[in-house]
PDB file of C-alpha atoms in Angstrom:
ATOM      1  CA  UNK D   1      77.060 145.167  90.502  1.00 64.00           C
ATOM      2  CA  UNK D   2      79.572 142.776  88.979  1.00 74.00           C
ATOM      3  CA  UNK D   3      79.874 142.956  85.221  1.00 78.00           C
ATOM      4  CA  UNK D   4      79.611 139.449  83.806  1.00 83.00           C
ATOM      5  CA  UNK D   5      80.344 138.438  80.220  1.00 87.00           C
ATOM      6  CA  UNK D   6      79.794 135.283  78.230  1.00 91.00           C
ATOM      7  CA  UNK D   7      83.550 134.911  77.825  1.00 91.00           C
ATOM      8  CA  UNK D   8      84.002 134.904  81.595  1.00 88.00           C
ATOM      9  CA  UNK D   9      81.312 132.276  81.964  1.00 93.00           C
ATOM     10  CA  UNK D  10      82.951 130.173  79.272  1.00 94.00           C
ATOM     11  CA  UNK D  11      86.277 130.349  81.111  1.00 93.00           C
ATOM     12  CA  UNK D  12      84.672 129.458  84.458  1.00 92.00           C
ATOM     13  CA  UNK D  13      82.976 126.418  82.972  1.00 96.00           C
ATOM     14  CA  UNK D  14      86.073 125.275  81.112  1.00 95.00           C
ATOM     15  CA  UNK D  15      88.304 125.512  84.189  1.00 95.00           C
ATOM     16  CA  UNK D  16      85.936 124.026  86.777  1.00 97.00           C
ATOM     17  CA  UNK D  17      83.732 121.684  84.736  1.00 97.00           C
ATOM     18  CA  UNK D  18      85.774 120.434  81.778  1.00 96.00           C
ATOM     19  CA  UNK D  19      83.112 117.843  80.979  1.00 97.00           C
ATOM     20  CA  UNK D  20      81.020 120.730  79.621  1.00 97.00           C
ATOM     21  CA  UNK D  21      83.811 122.628  77.856  1.00 94.00           C
ATOM     22  CA  UNK D  22      82.392 121.865  74.400  1.00 95.00           C
ATOM     23  CA  UNK D  23      78.904 123.229  75.176  1.00 97.00           C
ATOM     24  CA  UNK D  24      77.940 126.612  73.811  1.00 96.00           C
ATOM     25  CA  UNK D  25      77.539 129.502  76.268  1.00 96.00           C
ATOM     26  CA  UNK D  26      74.925 132.128  75.399  1.00 94.00           C
ATOM     27  CA  UNK D  27      73.171 134.818  77.477  1.00 91.00           C
ATOM     28  CA  UNK D  28      69.484 134.403  78.267  1.00 89.00           C
ATOM     29  CA  UNK D  29      67.414 137.250  76.841  1.00 79.00           C
ATOM     30  CA  UNK D  30      65.624 138.046  80.121  1.00 70.00           C
ATOM     31  CA  UNK D  31      68.352 137.370  82.626  1.00 62.00           C
ATOM     32  CA  UNK D  32      67.014 139.243  85.656  1.00 67.00           C
ATOM     33  CA  UNK D  33      68.467 141.756  88.091  1.00 72.00           C
ATOM     34  CA  UNK D  34      69.726 139.710  91.043  1.00 80.00           C
ATOM     35  CA  UNK D  35      71.434 137.089  88.885  1.00 86.00           C
ATOM     36  CA  UNK D  36      72.809 136.710  85.377  1.00 89.00           C
ATOM     37  CA  UNK D  37      71.775 133.577  83.541  1.00 93.00           C
ATOM     38  CA  UNK D  38      73.466 131.905  80.558  1.00 95.00           C
ATOM     39  CA  UNK D  39      72.476 128.871  78.526  1.00 96.00           C
ATOM     40  CA  UNK D  40      75.006 126.055  78.644  1.00 97.00           C
ATOM     41  CA  UNK D  41      74.219 123.798  75.741  1.00 97.00           C
ATOM     42  CA  UNK D  42      70.594 122.760  75.368  1.00 95.00           C
ATOM     43  CA  UNK D  43      69.885 121.320  78.805  1.00 96.00           C
ATOM     44  CA  UNK D  44      71.764 123.468  81.321  1.00 97.00           C
ATOM     45  CA  UNK D  45      72.023 127.045  82.560  1.00 96.00           C
ATOM     46  CA  UNK D  46      74.701 128.914  84.462  1.00 96.00           C
ATOM     47  CA  UNK D  47      73.412 131.239  87.190  1.00 93.00           C
ATOM     48  CA  UNK D  48      75.676 133.914  88.645  1.00 93.00           C
ATOM     49  CA  UNK D  49      74.737 136.466  91.345  1.00 91.00           C
ATOM     50  CA  UNK D  50      75.187 140.045  90.165  1.00 88.00           C
ATOM     51  CA  UNK D  51      76.167 141.281  93.653  1.00 87.00           C
ATOM     52  CA  UNK D  52      77.396 139.747  96.884  1.00 89.00           C
ATOM     53  CA  UNK D  53      74.057 140.484  98.550  1.00 87.00           C
ATOM     54  CA  UNK D  54      72.499 137.826  96.315  1.00 86.00           C
ATOM     55  CA  UNK D  55      75.231 135.217  96.751  1.00 88.00           C
ATOM     56  CA  UNK D  56      73.658 133.363  99.696  1.00 87.00           C
ATOM     57  CA  UNK D  57      70.831 132.285  97.388  1.00 90.00           C
ATOM     58  CA  UNK D  58      73.137 129.859  95.545  1.00 93.00           C
ATOM     59  CA  UNK D  59      73.740 127.672  98.599  1.00 90.00           C
ATOM     60  CA  UNK D  60      70.117 127.981  99.685  1.00 94.00           C
ATOM     61  CA  UNK D  61      68.837 126.807  96.304  1.00 95.00           C
ATOM     62  CA  UNK D  62      71.319 123.919  96.198  1.00 95.00           C
ATOM     63  CA  UNK D  63      70.013 122.632  99.534  1.00 96.00           C
ATOM     64  CA  UNK D  64      66.282 123.164  99.192  1.00 97.00           C
ATOM     65  CA  UNK D  65      65.318 122.900  95.530  1.00 97.00           C
ATOM     66  CA  UNK D  66      66.108 119.166  95.399  1.00 97.00           C
ATOM     67  CA  UNK D  67      63.813 118.804  98.431  1.00 97.00           C
ATOM     68  CA  UNK D  68      61.005 120.741  96.754  1.00 98.00           C
ATOM     69  CA  UNK D  69      61.240 119.167  93.305  1.00 97.00           C
ATOM     70  CA  UNK D  70      59.530 115.797  93.954  1.00 97.00           C
ATOM     71  CA  UNK D  71      56.758 117.521  95.925  1.00 98.00           C
ATOM     72  CA  UNK D  72      55.731 119.964  93.194  1.00 98.00           C
ATOM     73  CA  UNK D  73      53.680 119.345  90.069  1.00 98.00           C
ATOM     74  CA  UNK D  74      55.486 122.064  88.116  1.00 98.00           C
ATOM     75  CA  UNK D  75      59.162 122.047  87.072  1.00 98.00           C
ATOM     76  CA  UNK D  76      61.651 124.125  89.048  1.00 98.00           C
ATOM     77  CA  UNK D  77      65.405 124.602  88.481  1.00 95.00           C
ATOM     78  CA  UNK D  78      67.513 121.786  89.867  1.00 93.00           C
ATOM     79  CA  UNK D  79      71.170 122.581  90.636  1.00 94.00           C
ATOM     80  CA  UNK D  80      73.521 119.999  89.174  1.00 96.00           C
ATOM     81  CA  UNK D  81      76.842 121.633  90.129  1.00 97.00           C
ATOM     82  CA  UNK D  82      78.185 124.459  92.275  1.00 96.00           C
ATOM     83  CA  UNK D  83      80.934 126.697  90.914  1.00 96.00           C
ATOM     84  CA  UNK D  84      83.659 128.071  93.163  1.00 95.00           C
ATOM     85  CA  UNK D  85      84.593 131.767  93.421  1.00 93.00           C
ATOM     86  CA  UNK D  86      87.610 132.981  91.453  1.00 89.00           C
ATOM     87  CA  UNK D  87      89.738 136.114  91.521  1.00 87.00           C
ATOM     88  CA  UNK D  88      87.782 137.465  88.565  1.00 85.00           C
ATOM     89  CA  UNK D  89      84.413 136.518  90.051  1.00 89.00           C
ATOM     90  CA  UNK D  90      84.588 136.213  93.867  1.00 92.00           C
ATOM     91  CA  UNK D  91      81.119 134.682  94.394  1.00 93.00           C
ATOM     92  CA  UNK D  92      79.661 131.165  94.270  1.00 95.00           C
ATOM     93  CA  UNK D  93      77.641 130.251  91.186  1.00 96.00           C
ATOM     94  CA  UNK D  94      75.633 127.286  89.965  1.00 96.00           C
ATOM     95  CA  UNK D  95      74.809 125.111  86.979  1.00 97.00           C
ATOM     96  CA  UNK D  96      71.130 124.135  86.760  1.00 97.00           C
ATOM     97  CA  UNK D  97      68.738 122.207  84.563  1.00 96.00           C
ATOM     98  CA  UNK D  98      67.135 124.302  81.830  1.00 96.00           C
ATOM     99  CA  UNK D  99      63.325 124.556  81.839  1.00 96.00           C
ATOM    100  CA  UNK D 100      61.633 125.093  78.488  1.00 95.00           C
ATOM    101  CA  UNK D 101      59.094 127.896  78.396  1.00 96.00           C
ATOM    102  CA  UNK D 102      58.530 131.582  77.770  1.00 95.00           C
ATOM    103  CA  UNK D 103      58.237 134.345  80.349  1.00 96.00           C
ATOM    104  CA  UNK D 104      54.565 134.857  81.054  1.00 97.00           C
ATOM    105  CA  UNK D 105      52.735 137.737  79.364  1.00 97.00           C
ATOM    106  CA  UNK D 106      49.068 138.509  78.934  1.00 97.00           C
ATOM    107  CA  UNK D 107      49.466 137.495  75.310  1.00 97.00           C
ATOM    108  CA  UNK D 108      50.854 133.993  75.842  1.00 97.00           C
ATOM    109  CA  UNK D 109      48.377 132.614  78.373  1.00 98.00           C
ATOM    110  CA  UNK D 110      45.235 131.019  76.963  1.00 94.00           C
ATOM    111  CA  UNK D 111      42.962 131.959  79.834  1.00 97.00           C
ATOM    112  CA  UNK D 112      43.616 134.214  82.852  1.00 98.00           C
ATOM    113  CA  UNK D 113      41.354 132.119  85.077  1.00 98.00           C
ATOM    114  CA  UNK D 114      43.226 128.937  84.188  1.00 98.00           C
ATOM    115  CA  UNK D 115      46.532 130.679  84.826  1.00 98.00           C
ATOM    116  CA  UNK D 116      45.240 131.870  88.226  1.00 98.00           C
ATOM    117  CA  UNK D 117      44.335 128.257  89.006  1.00 98.00           C
ATOM    118  CA  UNK D 118      47.773 127.042  87.931  1.00 98.00           C
ATOM    119  CA  UNK D 119      49.642 129.626  89.987  1.00 98.00           C
ATOM    120  CA  UNK D 120      47.481 129.067  93.052  1.00 98.00           C
ATOM    121  CA  UNK D 121      48.037 125.333  92.659  1.00 98.00           C
ATOM    122  CA  UNK D 122      51.795 125.789  92.632  1.00 98.00           C
ATOM    123  CA  UNK D 123      51.822 128.101  95.646  1.00 98.00           C
ATOM    124  CA  UNK D 124      49.516 125.865  97.653  1.00 98.00           C
ATOM    125  CA  UNK D 125      51.810 122.911  96.974  1.00 98.00           C
ATOM    126  CA  UNK D 126      54.845 124.959  97.993  1.00 98.00           C
ATOM    127  CA  UNK D 127      53.180 126.080 101.224  1.00 98.00           C
ATOM    128  CA  UNK D 128      52.274 122.483 102.050  1.00 98.00           C
ATOM    129  CA  UNK D 129      55.947 121.417 102.146  1.00 98.00           C
ATOM    130  CA  UNK D 130      57.273 120.908 105.668  1.00 98.00           C
ATOM    131  CA  UNK D 131      58.831 124.223 106.696  1.00 98.00           C
ATOM    132  CA  UNK D 132      60.748 122.840 109.678  1.00 96.00           C
ATOM    133  CA  UNK D 133      64.378 123.794 109.316  1.00 95.00           C
ATOM    134  CA  UNK D 134      63.574 126.364 106.640  1.00 96.00           C
ATOM    135  CA  UNK D 135      65.345 129.699 106.524  1.00 93.00           C
ATOM    136  CA  UNK D 136      63.331 132.399 108.352  1.00 96.00           C
ATOM    137  CA  UNK D 137      62.407 135.525 106.453  1.00 94.00           C
ATOM    138  CA  UNK D 138      64.773 138.416 107.042  1.00 93.00           C
ATOM    139  CA  UNK D 139      67.719 140.189 105.485  1.00 91.00           C
ATOM    140  CA  UNK D 140      68.723 137.037 103.611  1.00 90.00           C
ATOM    141  CA  UNK D 141      65.608 137.328 101.397  1.00 95.00           C
ATOM    142  CA  UNK D 142      64.897 141.041 101.709  1.00 95.00           C
ATOM    143  CA  UNK D 143      62.216 140.329 104.326  1.00 97.00           C
ATOM    144  CA  UNK D 144      59.841 138.493 101.976  1.00 97.00           C
ATOM    145  CA  UNK D 145      57.564 136.620 104.345  1.00 97.00           C
ATOM    146  CA  UNK D 146      58.587 138.877 107.221  1.00 97.00           C
ATOM    147  CA  UNK D 147      57.177 142.060 108.683  1.00 96.00           C
ATOM    148  CA  UNK D 148      56.176 144.529 105.978  1.00 97.00           C
ATOM    149  CA  UNK D 149      56.801 147.381 108.437  1.00 98.00           C
ATOM    150  CA  UNK D 150      60.520 147.143 107.675  1.00 98.00           C
ATOM    151  CA  UNK D 151      59.698 149.089 104.491  1.00 98.00           C
ATOM    152  CA  UNK D 152      57.489 151.660 106.216  1.00 98.00           C
ATOM    153  CA  UNK D 153      59.924 154.629 106.109  1.00 98.00           C
ATOM    154  CA  UNK D 154      60.760 154.318 102.420  1.00 98.00           C
ATOM    155  CA  UNK D 155      57.139 153.681 101.429  1.00 98.00           C
ATOM    156  CA  UNK D 156      55.884 156.782 103.236  1.00 98.00           C
ATOM    157  CA  UNK D 157      58.751 158.808 101.781  1.00 98.00           C
ATOM    158  CA  UNK D 158      57.779 157.806  98.240  1.00 98.00           C
ATOM    159  CA  UNK D 159      54.086 158.549  98.859  1.00 98.00           C
ATOM    160  CA  UNK D 160      54.982 162.013 100.136  1.00 98.00           C
ATOM    161  CA  UNK D 161      56.955 162.750  96.958  1.00 97.00           C
ATOM    162  CA  UNK D 162      54.304 161.573  94.508  1.00 97.00           C
ATOM    163  CA  UNK D 163      52.831 164.086  92.061  1.00 94.00           C
ATOM    164  CA  UNK D 164      49.706 165.941  93.217  1.00 93.00           C
ATOM    165  CA  UNK D 165      47.638 163.838  90.786  1.00 93.00           C
ATOM    166  CA  UNK D 166      47.933 160.933  93.257  1.00 96.00           C
ATOM    167  CA  UNK D 167      45.665 160.682  96.267  1.00 97.00           C
ATOM    168  CA  UNK D 168      48.354 160.502  98.932  1.00 98.00           C
ATOM    169  CA  UNK D 169      45.784 160.165 101.706  1.00 98.00           C
ATOM    170  CA  UNK D 170      44.237 157.131 100.025  1.00 98.00           C
ATOM    171  CA  UNK D 171      47.606 155.477  99.400  1.00 98.00           C
ATOM    172  CA  UNK D 172      48.583 156.059 103.029  1.00 98.00           C
ATOM    173  CA  UNK D 173      45.302 154.485 104.113  1.00 98.00           C
ATOM    174  CA  UNK D 174      45.979 151.394 101.982  1.00 98.00           C
ATOM    175  CA  UNK D 175      49.498 151.168 103.365  1.00 98.00           C
ATOM    176  CA  UNK D 176      48.456 151.559 106.999  1.00 98.00           C
ATOM    177  CA  UNK D 177      45.765 148.902 106.551  1.00 98.00           C
ATOM    178  CA  UNK D 178      48.494 146.547 105.353  1.00 98.00           C
ATOM    179  CA  UNK D 179      50.523 147.267 108.492  1.00 98.00           C
ATOM    180  CA  UNK D 180      47.562 146.849 110.849  1.00 98.00           C
ATOM    181  CA  UNK D 181      47.930 143.061 111.172  1.00 97.00           C
ATOM    182  CA  UNK D 182      50.753 140.576 111.354  1.00 96.00           C
ATOM    183  CA  UNK D 183      51.096 136.864 110.685  1.00 97.00           C
ATOM    184  CA  UNK D 184      50.713 134.550 113.679  1.00 95.00           C
ATOM    185  CA  UNK D 185      50.231 131.128 112.108  1.00 96.00           C
ATOM    186  CA  UNK D 186      52.948 128.539 111.548  1.00 97.00           C
ATOM    187  CA  UNK D 187      55.562 129.712 109.015  1.00 98.00           C
ATOM    188  CA  UNK D 188      55.185 128.278 105.520  1.00 98.00           C
ATOM    189  CA  UNK D 189      57.492 128.126 102.526  1.00 98.00           C
ATOM    190  CA  UNK D 190      57.310 131.048 100.117  1.00 98.00           C
ATOM    191  CA  UNK D 191      59.014 131.672  96.800  1.00 98.00           C
ATOM    192  CA  UNK D 192      59.699 135.312  97.629  1.00 97.00           C
ATOM    193  CA  UNK D 193      59.568 136.796  94.139  1.00 96.00           C
ATOM    194  CA  UNK D 194      56.424 135.629  92.363  1.00 98.00           C
ATOM    195  CA  UNK D 195      56.612 137.903  89.332  1.00 97.00           C
ATOM    196  CA  UNK D 196      56.182 137.586  85.584  1.00 96.00           C
ATOM    197  CA  UNK D 197      59.939 137.237  85.074  1.00 93.00           C
ATOM    198  CA  UNK D 198      60.008 134.082  87.180  1.00 95.00           C
ATOM    199  CA  UNK D 199      56.966 132.297  85.753  1.00 98.00           C
ATOM    200  CA  UNK D 200      57.238 130.265  82.547  1.00 97.00           C
ATOM    201  CA  UNK D 201      54.459 129.407  80.116  1.00 98.00           C
ATOM    202  CA  UNK D 202      54.145 126.763  77.405  1.00 97.00           C
ATOM    203  CA  UNK D 203      51.059 126.163  75.281  1.00 97.00           C
ATOM    204  CA  UNK D 204      49.243 128.852  77.255  1.00 97.00           C
ATOM    205  CA  UNK D 205      49.731 127.187  80.671  1.00 98.00           C
ATOM    206  CA  UNK D 206      52.135 127.611  83.560  1.00 98.00           C
ATOM    207  CA  UNK D 207      55.017 125.214  82.870  1.00 98.00           C
ATOM    208  CA  UNK D 208      57.690 126.189  85.371  1.00 98.00           C
ATOM    209  CA  UNK D 209      58.767 128.504  88.176  1.00 98.00           C
ATOM    210  CA  UNK D 210      62.330 129.795  88.429  1.00 96.00           C
ATOM    211  CA  UNK D 211      64.569 131.965  90.645  1.00 94.00           C
ATOM    212  CA  UNK D 212      64.025 130.866  94.218  1.00 96.00           C
ATOM    213  CA  UNK D 213      66.773 133.152  95.505  1.00 93.00           C
ATOM    214  CA  UNK D 214      64.442 135.019  97.873  1.00 95.00           C
ATOM    215  CA  UNK D 215      62.698 131.949  99.260  1.00 97.00           C
ATOM    216  CA  UNK D 216      62.204 131.543 102.980  1.00 97.00           C
ATOM    217  CA  UNK D 217      59.624 130.574 105.552  1.00 98.00           C
ATOM    218  CA  UNK D 218      57.145 132.960 107.091  1.00 98.00           C
ATOM    219  CA  UNK D 219      54.017 134.881 106.112  1.00 98.00           C
ATOM    220  CA  UNK D 220      52.825 133.807 102.635  1.00 98.00           C
ATOM    221  CA  UNK D 221      51.163 137.154 101.853  1.00 98.00           C
ATOM    222  CA  UNK D 222      54.158 138.487  99.918  1.00 98.00           C
ATOM    223  CA  UNK D 223      53.732 135.642  97.403  1.00 98.00           C
ATOM    224  CA  UNK D 224      50.257 136.915  96.424  1.00 98.00           C
ATOM    225  CA  UNK D 225      51.311 140.157  94.725  1.00 98.00           C
ATOM    226  CA  UNK D 226      50.457 138.834  91.258  1.00 98.00           C
ATOM    227  CA  UNK D 227      46.833 139.480  92.246  1.00 98.00           C
ATOM    228  CA  UNK D 228      47.490 143.161  91.507  1.00 98.00           C
ATOM    229  CA  UNK D 229      50.635 142.956  89.372  1.00 98.00           C
ATOM    230  CA  UNK D 230      49.100 140.777  86.673  1.00 98.00           C
ATOM    231  CA  UNK D 231      45.514 139.588  87.106  1.00 98.00           C
ATOM    232  CA  UNK D 232      42.332 141.393  86.128  1.00 97.00           C
ATOM    233  CA  UNK D 233      39.515 141.890  88.639  1.00 97.00           C
ATOM    234  CA  UNK D 234      37.840 138.503  88.112  1.00 98.00           C
ATOM    235  CA  UNK D 235      41.008 136.399  87.992  1.00 98.00           C
ATOM    236  CA  UNK D 236      42.393 138.327  90.983  1.00 98.00           C
ATOM    237  CA  UNK D 237      39.437 137.302  93.088  1.00 98.00           C
ATOM    238  CA  UNK D 238      39.656 133.721  91.860  1.00 98.00           C
ATOM    239  CA  UNK D 239      43.363 133.571  92.666  1.00 98.00           C
ATOM    240  CA  UNK D 240      42.883 134.945  96.191  1.00 98.00           C
ATOM    241  CA  UNK D 241      39.965 132.582  96.823  1.00 98.00           C
ATOM    242  CA  UNK D 242      42.013 129.597  95.685  1.00 98.00           C
ATOM    243  CA  UNK D 243      44.773 130.683  98.057  1.00 98.00           C
ATOM    244  CA  UNK D 244      42.202 130.746 100.902  1.00 98.00           C
ATOM    245  CA  UNK D 245      43.443 134.234 101.741  1.00 98.00           C
ATOM    246  CA  UNK D 246      41.537 135.897 104.578  1.00 98.00           C
ATOM    247  CA  UNK D 247      41.047 139.660 104.576  1.00 98.00           C
ATOM    248  CA  UNK D 248      44.082 140.402 106.750  1.00 98.00           C
ATOM    249  CA  UNK D 249      46.290 138.368 104.411  1.00 98.00           C
ATOM    250  CA  UNK D 250      44.834 140.166 101.394  1.00 98.00           C
ATOM    251  CA  UNK D 251      45.508 143.527 103.027  1.00 98.00           C
ATOM    252  CA  UNK D 252      49.136 142.611 103.724  1.00 98.00           C
ATOM    253  CA  UNK D 253      49.543 141.205 100.213  1.00 98.00           C
ATOM    254  CA  UNK D 254      48.173 144.429  98.738  1.00 98.00           C
ATOM    255  CA  UNK D 255      50.681 146.305 100.863  1.00 98.00           C
ATOM    256  CA  UNK D 256      53.557 144.238  99.457  1.00 98.00           C
ATOM    257  CA  UNK D 257      52.329 144.969  95.944  1.00 98.00           C
ATOM    258  CA  UNK D 258      51.991 148.686  96.730  1.00 98.00           C
ATOM    259  CA  UNK D 259      55.483 148.940  98.219  1.00 98.00           C
ATOM    260  CA  UNK D 260      57.055 147.319  95.167  1.00 98.00           C
ATOM    261  CA  UNK D 261      55.037 149.430  92.741  1.00 98.00           C
ATOM    262  CA  UNK D 262      55.854 152.673  94.546  1.00 98.00           C
ATOM    263  CA  UNK D 263      59.609 152.167  94.675  1.00 98.00           C
ATOM    264  CA  UNK D 264      59.692 150.900  91.090  1.00 98.00           C
ATOM    265  CA  UNK D 265      57.782 153.960  89.925  1.00 98.00           C
ATOM    266  CA  UNK D 266      59.863 156.424  91.959  1.00 97.00           C
ATOM    267  CA  UNK D 267      63.345 154.929  91.655  1.00 97.00           C
ATOM    268  CA  UNK D 268      63.472 154.528  87.881  1.00 97.00           C
ATOM    269  CA  UNK D 269      63.702 157.043  85.072  1.00 97.00           C
ATOM    270  CA  UNK D 270      60.339 158.724  84.384  1.00 95.00           C
ATOM    271  CA  UNK D 271      58.456 157.100  81.495  1.00 95.00           C
ATOM    272  CA  UNK D 272      60.847 154.113  81.507  1.00 97.00           C
ATOM    273  CA  UNK D 273      59.358 150.639  81.199  1.00 96.00           C
ATOM    274  CA  UNK D 274      59.954 149.975  84.901  1.00 96.00           C
ATOM    275  CA  UNK D 275      58.485 153.296  86.028  1.00 97.00           C
ATOM    276  CA  UNK D 276      55.438 152.847  83.808  1.00 98.00           C
ATOM    277  CA  UNK D 277      54.916 149.375  85.272  1.00 98.00           C
ATOM    278  CA  UNK D 278      55.001 150.801  88.785  1.00 98.00           C
ATOM    279  CA  UNK D 279      52.524 153.528  87.853  1.00 98.00           C
ATOM    280  CA  UNK D 280      50.164 150.977  86.316  1.00 98.00           C
ATOM    281  CA  UNK D 281      50.182 148.779  89.418  1.00 98.00           C
ATOM    282  CA  UNK D 282      49.615 151.770  91.714  1.00 98.00           C
ATOM    283  CA  UNK D 283      46.586 152.687  89.601  1.00 98.00           C
ATOM    284  CA  UNK D 284      45.286 149.092  89.745  1.00 98.00           C
ATOM    285  CA  UNK D 285      45.635 148.992  93.530  1.00 98.00           C
ATOM    286  CA  UNK D 286      43.868 152.323  94.003  1.00 98.00           C
ATOM    287  CA  UNK D 287      41.028 151.375  91.691  1.00 98.00           C
ATOM    288  CA  UNK D 288      40.572 147.968  93.317  1.00 98.00           C
ATOM    289  CA  UNK D 289      40.626 149.436  96.834  1.00 98.00           C
ATOM    290  CA  UNK D 290      38.085 152.117  95.923  1.00 97.00           C
ATOM    291  CA  UNK D 291      35.748 149.430  94.584  1.00 96.00           C
ATOM    292  CA  UNK D 292      35.607 147.539  97.883  1.00 92.00           C
TER     293      UNK D 292
END
């Protein structure tokens, strides 16, 4: 990981974009893992990859987000300038339009059903955009939209190491069900990281979607993980129905959610916020699967 400071960002902006040299630079409270984000005045943000593995997203976003923007009913970040690598920071970076809103929580949405409708509406619009020429799922976006089996070894390894309080046989069954089918329809656009940190809310409603760094074209099932990561039983079913997800798609989507929950639980400090989140989602998935 590259350590990034506000002073560095200020110097980058001053040297490459002197028209913005008088704007204040301030870190965003929830900046994310793959990128570091800073406010630049009131209307702009600076987005910098935290590692070279995330750097390709800058060019990808600069090409495709302007294509998406007029076709979506919800705001998305629009790049307005691309920063060049320097000796101090050897990666490309971008300046984007700021979107007003707060990171979604259960407390700041007015109604979970309405939020499920909003999110499904956004994803359906995204999937309807012509995917010809889009970037296929693969290493460039950590296989979001690709074959879930790429994560089979690490998922099984985590399941095997879980405490005895977990039903390893059941979790293996859920995982193998997810691997039992693959996507054969035409590839569609997917965001790649539909998670609470990338969804913005204002006045209780979805008001923006950010961080398209893992976008690509392929199987849309990986974009449905919020069904287990966030929604309750009723809003989960509504969300999946609105996405017209057949049972095979739901099974693969549940597998994506399980993989992420397992590695988050196992690869973080016990009882940390991240580990507790992973444990909670594992429990949700097991309970939901047992109720089928």
